[in-house]
Amino acid sequence: MLSKTYAKYIQSLHHKKFRDADNVFIAEGSKVVMELLQSPVFSCQQVLGLQPWMQENEMLIRTTYSGPLQVIDDFELEKISALTTPNQVLAVFKKSKQLPVKPKGKISLVLDTIQDPGNLGTIIRIADWFGVGAIICSDNCTDMYNPKVVQSTMGSLGRVNVVYTNIAAWLKKYEHIKIYAAALNGKKVSQLKGIAEAIIVIGNESKGISDEVMELCTEKITIPKAGHAESLNAAVATGIILSHIVQ
């Protein structure tokens, strides 16, 4: 039986201030939990799952994790889950340490005020797909440990180094590297094939890239449109840009 105290504690981790206070976050769903358990980046504190799931996965879990496992009932998982439809298992993980990003010789992503958790999680997953190892987020981006972000990454959170900083100050340190700004008017992204070193800046969902950050960019790039949509979703735009740049 899951204690009321521990259930309330996990519920509190749906909120950033409590995650920050304990330096932990929650992950849900079989794929996400199993991927993060196998990642060297995160340390797991507790796994709570339905009995059929535990029976099916315990041997594999024990290859990387020796901590506590707790079988819970459906109604208990529903109580602690941040998902609309709870998915078999929930785990509590320690946050990772922020590692410095060295963009030399690589493609790196900079995100300026991305506020939708689904967008951030999907961008992390897209970066993982294209082998982009680092994402630099402005301090006012949504929290990478928001349950919706973690869920949207589908485990890629353990393979992409995400750091938060003053991105204007960070970009000034790397002015010798070409900095491309995703914008509505600029060079066609299809002209950038085969670039081995670059920083790609993606802006806020509604306002785009801030003036301060835009001034530090070397060149604007755009995804040509044939229809009448005003703009593209930030994650979709990131995927299209990387599909042209990363070879």
JSON list of N, CA, C and O in Angstrom, two decimals, residues 206-244:
[
{"chain": "A", "resi": 206, "resn": "SER", "atom": "N", "xyz": [5.44, 32.18, -30.21]},
{"chain": "A", "resi": 206, "resn": "SER", "atom": "CA", "xyz": [4.63, 33.26, -30.78]},
{"chain": "A", "resi": 206, "resn": "SER", "atom": "C", "xyz": [5.44, 34.51, -31.13]},
{"chain": "A", "resi": 206, "resn": "SER", "atom": "O", "xyz": [5.13, 35.21, -32.10]},
{"chain": "A", "resi": 207, "resn": "LYS", "atom": "N", "xyz": [6.51, 34.78, -30.39]},
{"chain": "A", "resi": 207, "resn": "LYS", "atom": "CA", "xyz": [7.26, 36.02, -30.58]},
{"chain": "A", "resi": 207, "resn": "LYS", "atom": "C", "xyz": [8.56, 35.84, -31.37]},
{"chain": "A", "resi": 207, "resn": "LYS", "atom": "O", "xyz": [9.20, 36.82, -31.76]},
{"chain": "A", "resi": 208, "resn": "GLY", "atom": "N", "xyz": [8.97, 34.62, -31.58]},
{"chain": "A", "resi": 208, "resn": "GLY", "atom": "CA", "xyz": [10.22, 34.37, -32.30]},
{"chain": "A", "resi": 208, "resn": "GLY", "atom": "C", "xyz": [11.44, 34.65, -31.43]},
{"chain": "A", "resi": 208, "resn": "GLY", "atom": "O", "xyz": [11.39, 34.55, -30.20]},
{"chain": "A", "resi": 209, "resn": "ILE", "atom": "N", "xyz": [12.53, 34.99, -32.07]},
{"chain": "A", "resi": 209, "resn": "ILE", "atom": "CA", "xyz": [13.80, 35.25, -31.37]},
{"chain": "A", "resi": 209, "resn": "ILE", "atom": "C", "xyz": [13.84, 36.70, -30.88]},
{"chain": "A", "resi": 209, "resn": "ILE", "atom": "O", "xyz": [13.48, 37.62, -31.62]},
{"chain": "A", "resi": 210, "resn": "SER", "atom": "N", "xyz": [14.27, 36.89, -29.65]},
{"chain": "A", "resi": 210, "resn": "SER", "atom": "CA", "xyz": [14.33, 38.24, -29.09]},
{"chain": "A", "resi": 210, "resn": "SER", "atom": "C", "xyz": [15.34, 39.10, -29.85]},
{"chain": "A", "resi": 210, "resn": "SER", "atom": "O", "xyz": [16.29, 38.58, -30.45]},
{"chain": "A", "resi": 211, "resn": "ASP", "atom": "N", "xyz": [15.14, 40.42, -29.83]},
{"chain": "A", "resi": 211, "resn": "ASP", "atom": "CA", "xyz": [16.04, 41.34, -30.54]},
{"chain": "A", "resi": 211, "resn": "ASP", "atom": "C", "xyz": [17.48, 41.21, -30.07]},
{"chain": "A", "resi": 211, "resn": "ASP", "atom": "O", "xyz": [18.42, 41.23, -30.87]},
{"chain": "A", "resi": 212, "resn": "GLU", "atom": "N", "xyz": [17.66, 41.05, -28.75]},
{"chain": "A", "resi": 212, "resn": "GLU", "atom": "CA", "xyz": [19.01, 40.94, -28.18]},
{"chain": "A", "resi": 212, "resn": "GLU", "atom": "C", "xyz": [19.75, 39.74, -28.74]},
{"chain": "A", "resi": 212, "resn": "GLU", "atom": "O", "xyz": [20.93, 39.83, -29.11]},
{"chain": "A", "resi": 213, "resn": "VAL", "atom": "N", "xyz": [19.05, 38.63, -28.84]},
{"chain": "A", "resi": 213, "resn": "VAL", "atom": "CA", "xyz": [19.66, 37.40, -29.34]},
{"chain": "A", "resi": 213, "resn": "VAL", "atom": "C", "xyz": [19.84, 37.48, -30.86]},
{"chain": "A", "resi": 213, "resn": "VAL", "atom": "O", "xyz": [20.87, 37.06, -31.40]},
{"chain": "A", "resi": 214, "resn": "MET", "atom": "N", "xyz": [18.85, 38.04, -31.55]},
{"chain": "A", "resi": 214, "resn": "MET", "atom": "CA", "xyz": [18.93, 38.14, -33.00]},
{"chain": "A", "resi": 214, "resn": "MET", "atom": "C", "xyz": [20.16, 38.94, -33.44]},
{"chain": "A", "resi": 214, "resn": "MET", "atom": "O", "xyz": [20.80, 38.62, -34.46]},
{"chain": "A", "resi": 215, "resn": "GLU", "atom": "N", "xyz": [20.51, 39.97, -32.70]},
{"chain": "A", "resi": 215, "resn": "GLU", "atom": "CA", "xyz": [21.68, 40.80, -33.03]},
{"chain": "A", "resi": 215, "resn": "GLU", "atom": "C", "xyz": [22.99, 40.01, -32.99]},
{"chain": "A", "resi": 215, "resn": "GLU", "atom": "O", "xyz": [23.97, 40.38, -33.63]},
{"chain": "A", "resi": 216, "resn": "LEU", "atom": "N", "xyz": [22.99, 38.92, -32.26]},
{"chain": "A", "resi": 216, "resn": "LEU", "atom": "CA", "xyz": [24.20, 38.11, -32.13]},
{"chain": "A", "resi": 216, "resn": "LEU", "atom": "C", "xyz": [24.29, 37.01, -33.18]},
{"chain": "A", "resi": 216, "resn": "LEU", "atom": "O", "xyz": [25.31, 36.32, -33.28]},
{"chain": "A", "resi": 217, "resn": "CYS", "atom": "N", "xyz": [23.24, 36.84, -33.95]},
{"chain": "A", "resi": 217, "resn": "CYS", "atom": "CA", "xyz": [23.21, 35.78, -34.96]},
{"chain": "A", "resi": 217, "resn": "CYS", "atom": "C", "xyz": [23.92, 36.23, -36.24]},
{"chain": "A", "resi": 217, "resn": "CYS", "atom": "O", "xyz": [23.84, 37.40, -36.63]},
{"chain": "A", "resi": 218, "resn": "THR", "atom": "N", "xyz": [24.59, 35.31, -36.87]},
{"chain": "A", "resi": 218, "resn": "THR", "atom": "CA", "xyz": [25.35, 35.59, -38.08]},
{"chain": "A", "resi": 218, "resn": "THR", "atom": "C", "xyz": [24.44, 35.73, -39.29]},
{"chain": "A", "resi": 218, "resn": "THR", "atom": "O", "xyz": [24.63, 36.59, -40.15]},
{"chain": "A", "resi": 219, "resn": "GLU", "atom": "N", "xyz": [23.43, 34.87, -39.36]},
{"chain": "A", "resi": 219, "resn": "GLU", "atom": "CA", "xyz": [22.59, 34.81, -40.56]},
{"chain": "A", "resi": 219, "resn": "GLU", "atom": "C", "xyz": [21.21, 34.26, -40.22]},
{"chain": "A", "resi": 219, "resn": "GLU", "atom": "O", "xyz": [21.08, 33.38, -39.37]},
{"chain": "A", "resi": 220, "resn": "LYS", "atom": "N", "xyz": [20.20, 34.77, -40.92]},
{"chain": "A", "resi": 220, "resn": "LYS", "atom": "CA", "xyz": [18.84, 34.25, -40.77]},
{"chain": "A", "resi": 220, "resn": "LYS", "atom": "C", "xyz": [18.63, 33.12, -41.78]},
{"chain": "A", "resi": 220, "resn": "LYS", "atom": "O", "xyz": [19.10, 33.21, -42.91]},
{"chain": "A", "resi": 221, "resn": "ILE", "atom": "N", "xyz": [17.92, 32.08, -41.34]},
{"chain": "A", "resi": 221, "resn": "ILE", "atom": "CA", "xyz": [17.55, 30.99, -42.25]},
{"chain": "A", "resi": 221, "resn": "ILE", "atom": "C", "xyz": [16.05, 30.78, -42.16]},
{"chain": "A", "resi": 221, "resn": "ILE", "atom": "O", "xyz": [15.42, 31.06, -41.13]},
{"chain": "A", "resi": 222, "resn": "THR", "atom": "N", "xyz": [15.47, 30.31, -43.25]},
{"chain": "A", "resi": 222, "resn": "THR", "atom": "CA", "xyz": [14.02, 30.12, -43.26]},
{"chain": "A", "resi": 222, "resn": "THR", "atom": "C", "xyz": [13.63, 28.84, -43.98]},
{"chain": "A", "resi": 222, "resn": "THR", "atom": "O", "xyz": [14.37, 28.34, -44.83]},
{"chain": "A", "resi": 223, "resn": "ILE", "atom": "N", "xyz": [12.47, 28.33, -43.61]},
{"chain": "A", "resi": 223, "resn": "ILE", "atom": "CA", "xyz": [11.88, 27.18, -44.29]},
{"chain": "A", "resi": 223, "resn": "ILE", "atom": "C", "xyz": [10.85, 27.76, -45.27]},
{"chain": "A", "resi": 223, "resn": "ILE", "atom": "O", "xyz": [9.85, 28.34, -44.83]},
{"chain": "A", "resi": 224, "resn": "PRO", "atom": "N", "xyz": [11.09, 27.66, -46.56]},
{"chain": "A", "resi": 224, "resn": "PRO", "atom": "CA", "xyz": [10.16, 28.26, -47.53]},
{"chain": "A", "resi": 224, "resn": "PRO", "atom": "C", "xyz": [8.75, 27.68, -47.39]},
{"chain": "A", "resi": 224, "resn": "PRO", "atom": "O", "xyz": [8.58, 26.49, -47.12]},
{"chain": "A", "resi": 225, "resn": "LYS", "atom": "N", "xyz": [7.75, 28.54, -47.56]},
{"chain": "A", "resi": 225, "resn": "LYS", "atom": "CA", "xyz": [6.38, 28.05, -47.47]},
{"chain": "A", "resi": 225, "resn": "LYS", "atom": "C", "xyz": [5.66, 28.19, -48.82]},
{"chain": "A", "resi": 225, "resn": "LYS", "atom": "O", "xyz": [5.94, 29.08, -49.61]},
{"chain": "A", "resi": 226, "resn": "ALA", "atom": "N", "xyz": [4.73, 27.27, -49.04]},
{"chain": "A", "resi": 226, "resn": "ALA", "atom": "CA", "xyz": [3.95, 27.31, -50.27]},
{"chain": "A", "resi": 226, "resn": "ALA", "atom": "C", "xyz": [2.49, 27.64, -49.98]},
{"chain": "A", "resi": 226, "resn": "ALA", "atom": "O", "xyz": [1.74, 28.00, -50.88]},
{"chain": "A", "resi": 227, "resn": "GLY", "atom": "N", "xyz": [2.10, 27.52, -48.71]},
{"chain": "A", "resi": 227, "resn": "GLY", "atom": "CA", "xyz": [0.71, 27.77, -48.34]},
{"chain": "A", "resi": 227, "resn": "GLY", "atom": "C", "xyz": [0.54, 29.09, -47.61]},
{"chain": "A", "resi": 227, "resn": "GLY", "atom": "O", "xyz": [1.32, 30.03, -47.80]},
{"chain": "A", "resi": 228, "resn": "HIS", "atom": "N", "xyz": [-0.45, 29.15, -46.74]},
{"chain": "A", "resi": 228, "resn": "HIS", "atom": "CA", "xyz": [-0.82, 30.42, -46.11]},
{"chain": "A", "resi": 228, "resn": "HIS", "atom": "C", "xyz": [-0.69, 30.40, -44.58]},
{"chain": "A", "resi": 228, "resn": "HIS", "atom": "O", "xyz": [-1.11, 31.36, -43.93]},
{"chain": "A", "resi": 229, "resn": "ALA", "atom": "N", "xyz": [-0.15, 29.34, -44.01]},
{"chain": "A", "resi": 229, "resn": "ALA", "atom": "CA", "xyz": [0.03, 29.31, -42.55]},
{"chain": "A", "resi": 229, "resn": "ALA", "atom": "C", "xyz": [0.97, 30.43, -42.12]},
{"chain": "A", "resi": 229, "resn": "ALA", "atom": "O", "xyz": [1.95, 30.74, -42.80]},
{"chain": "A", "resi": 230, "resn": "GLU", "atom": "N", "xyz": [0.63, 31.04, -40.97]},
{"chain": "A", "resi": 230, "resn": "GLU", "atom": "CA", "xyz": [1.42, 32.18, -40.50]},
{"chain": "A", "resi": 230, "resn": "GLU", "atom": "C", "xyz": [2.81, 31.75, -40.04]},
{"chain": "A", "resi": 230, "resn": "GLU", "atom": "O", "xyz": [3.80, 32.45, -40.25]},
{"chain": "A", "resi": 231, "resn": "SER", "atom": "N", "xyz": [2.89, 30.58, -39.40]},
{"chain": "A", "resi": 231, "resn": "SER", "atom": "CA", "xyz": [4.18, 30.11, -38.87]},
{"chain": "A", "resi": 231, "resn": "SER", "atom": "C", "xyz": [4.14, 28.61, -38.66]},
{"chain": "A", "resi": 231, "resn": "SER", "atom": "O", "xyz": [3.08, 27.99, -38.80]},
{"chain": "A", "resi": 232, "resn": "LEU", "atom": "N", "xyz": [5.30, 28.05, -38.32]},
{"chain": "A", "resi": 232, "resn": "LEU", "atom": "CA", "xyz": [5.41, 26.62, -38.02]},
{"chain": "A", "resi": 232, "resn": "LEU", "atom": "C", "xyz": [5.59, 26.42, -36.53]},
{"chain": "A", "resi": 232, "resn": "LEU", "atom": "O", "xyz": [6.19, 27.26, -35.84]},
{"chain": "A", "resi": 233, "resn": "ASN", "atom": "N", "xyz": [5.11, 25.31, -36.02]},
{"chain": "A", "resi": 233, "resn": "ASN", "atom": "CA", "xyz": [5.40, 24.90, -34.66]},
{"chain": "A", "resi": 233, "resn": "ASN", "atom": "C", "xyz": [6.92, 24.84, -34.45]},
{"chain": "A", "resi": 233, "resn": "ASN", "atom": "O", "xyz": [7.66, 24.41, -35.34]},
{"chain": "A", "resi": 234, "resn": "ALA", "atom": "N", "xyz": [7.39, 25.27, -33.28]},
{"chain": "A", "resi": 234, "resn": "ALA", "atom": "CA", "xyz": [8.83, 25.36, -33.03]},
{"chain": "A", "resi": 234, "resn": "ALA", "atom": "C", "xyz": [9.53, 24.01, -33.16]},
{"chain": "A", "resi": 234, "resn": "ALA", "atom": "O", "xyz": [10.64, 23.92, -33.71]},
{"chain": "A", "resi": 235, "resn": "ALA", "atom": "N", "xyz": [8.89, 22.96, -32.68]},
{"chain": "A", "resi": 235, "resn": "ALA", "atom": "CA", "xyz": [9.51, 21.63, -32.77]},
{"chain": "A", "resi": 235, "resn": "ALA", "atom": "C", "xyz": [9.55, 21.14, -34.22]},
{"chain": "A", "resi": 235, "resn": "ALA", "atom": "O", "xyz": [10.55, 20.56, -34.66]},
{"chain": "A", "resi": 236, "resn": "VAL", "atom": "N", "xyz": [8.46, 21.38, -34.94]},
{"chain": "A", "resi": 236, "resn": "VAL", "atom": "CA", "xyz": [8.42, 20.99, -36.36]},
{"chain": "A", "resi": 236, "resn": "VAL", "atom": "C", "xyz": [9.51, 21.71, -37.14]},
{"chain": "A", "resi": 236, "resn": "VAL", "atom": "O", "xyz": [10.25, 21.12, -37.94]},
{"chain": "A", "resi": 237, "resn": "ALA", "atom": "N", "xyz": [9.64, 23.02, -36.88]},
{"chain": "A", "resi": 237, "resn": "ALA", "atom": "CA", "xyz": [10.66, 23.81, -37.57]},
{"chain": "A", "resi": 237, "resn": "ALA", "atom": "C", "xyz": [12.06, 23.29, -37.26]},
{"chain": "A", "resi": 237, "resn": "ALA", "atom": "O", "xyz": [12.92, 23.19, -38.15]},
{"chain": "A", "resi": 238, "resn": "THR", "atom": "N", "xyz": [12.29, 22.92, -36.00]},
{"chain": "A", "resi": 238, "resn": "THR", "atom": "CA", "xyz": [13.59, 22.37, -35.60]},
{"chain": "A", "resi": 238, "resn": "THR", "atom": "C", "xyz": [13.91, 21.10, -36.38]},
{"chain": "A", "resi": 238, "resn": "THR", "atom": "O", "xyz": [15.01, 20.92, -36.89]},
{"chain": "A", "resi": 239, "resn": "GLY", "atom": "N", "xyz": [12.91, 20.22, -36.49]},
{"chain": "A", "resi": 239, "resn": "GLY", "atom": "CA", "xyz": [13.12, 18.97, -37.22]},
{"chain": "A", "resi": 239, "resn": "GLY", "atom": "C", "xyz": [13.43, 19.20, -38.69]},
{"chain": "A", "resi": 239, "resn": "GLY", "atom": "O", "xyz": [14.33, 18.56, -39.25]},
{"chain": "A", "resi": 240, "resn": "ILE", "atom": "N", "xyz": [12.71, 20.11, -39.32]},
{"chain": "A", "resi": 240, "resn": "ILE", "atom": "CA", "xyz": [12.95, 20.39, -40.74]},
{"chain": "A", "resi": 240, "resn": "ILE", "atom": "C", "xyz": [14.34, 20.99, -40.95]},
{"chain": "A", "resi": 240, "resn": "ILE", "atom": "O", "xyz": [15.07, 20.60, -41.86]},
{"chain": "A", "resi": 241, "resn": "ILE", "atom": "N", "xyz": [14.71, 21.94, -40.11]},
{"chain": "A", "resi": 241, "resn": "ILE", "atom": "CA", "xyz": [16.03, 22.58, -40.23]},
{"chain": "A", "resi": 241, "resn": "ILE", "atom": "C", "xyz": [17.14, 21.56, -40.06]},
{"chain": "A", "resi": 241, "resn": "ILE", "atom": "O", "xyz": [18.08, 21.49, -40.87]},
{"chain": "A", "resi": 242, "resn": "LEU", "atom": "N", "xyz": [17.04, 20.73, -39.04]},
{"chain": "A", "resi": 242, "resn": "LEU", "atom": "CA", "xyz": [18.09, 19.73, -38.80]},
{"chain": "A", "resi": 242, "resn": "LEU", "atom": "C", "xyz": [18.14, 18.68, -39.90]},
{"chain": "A", "resi": 242, "resn": "LEU", "atom": "O", "xyz": [19.21, 18.17, -40.25]},
{"chain": "A", "resi": 243, "resn": "SER", "atom": "N", "xyz": [17.00, 18.39, -40.50]},
{"chain": "A", "resi": 243, "resn": "SER", "atom": "CA", "xyz": [16.99, 17.40, -41.59]},
{"chain": "A", "resi": 243, "resn": "SER", "atom": "C", "xyz": [17.76, 17.88, -42.80]},
{"chain": "A", "resi": 243, "resn": "SER", "atom": "O", "xyz": [18.30, 17.10, -43.57]},
{"chain": "A", "resi": 244, "resn": "HIS", "atom": "N", "xyz": [17.84, 19.21, -42.97]},
{"chain": "A", "resi": 244, "resn": "HIS", "atom": "CA", "xyz": [18.62, 19.79, -44.07]},
{"chain": "A", "resi": 244, "resn": "HIS", "atom": "C", "xyz": [20.09, 19.93, -43.71]},
{"chain": "A", "resi": 244, "resn": "HIS", "atom": "O", "xyz": [20.97, 19.72, -44.56]}
]
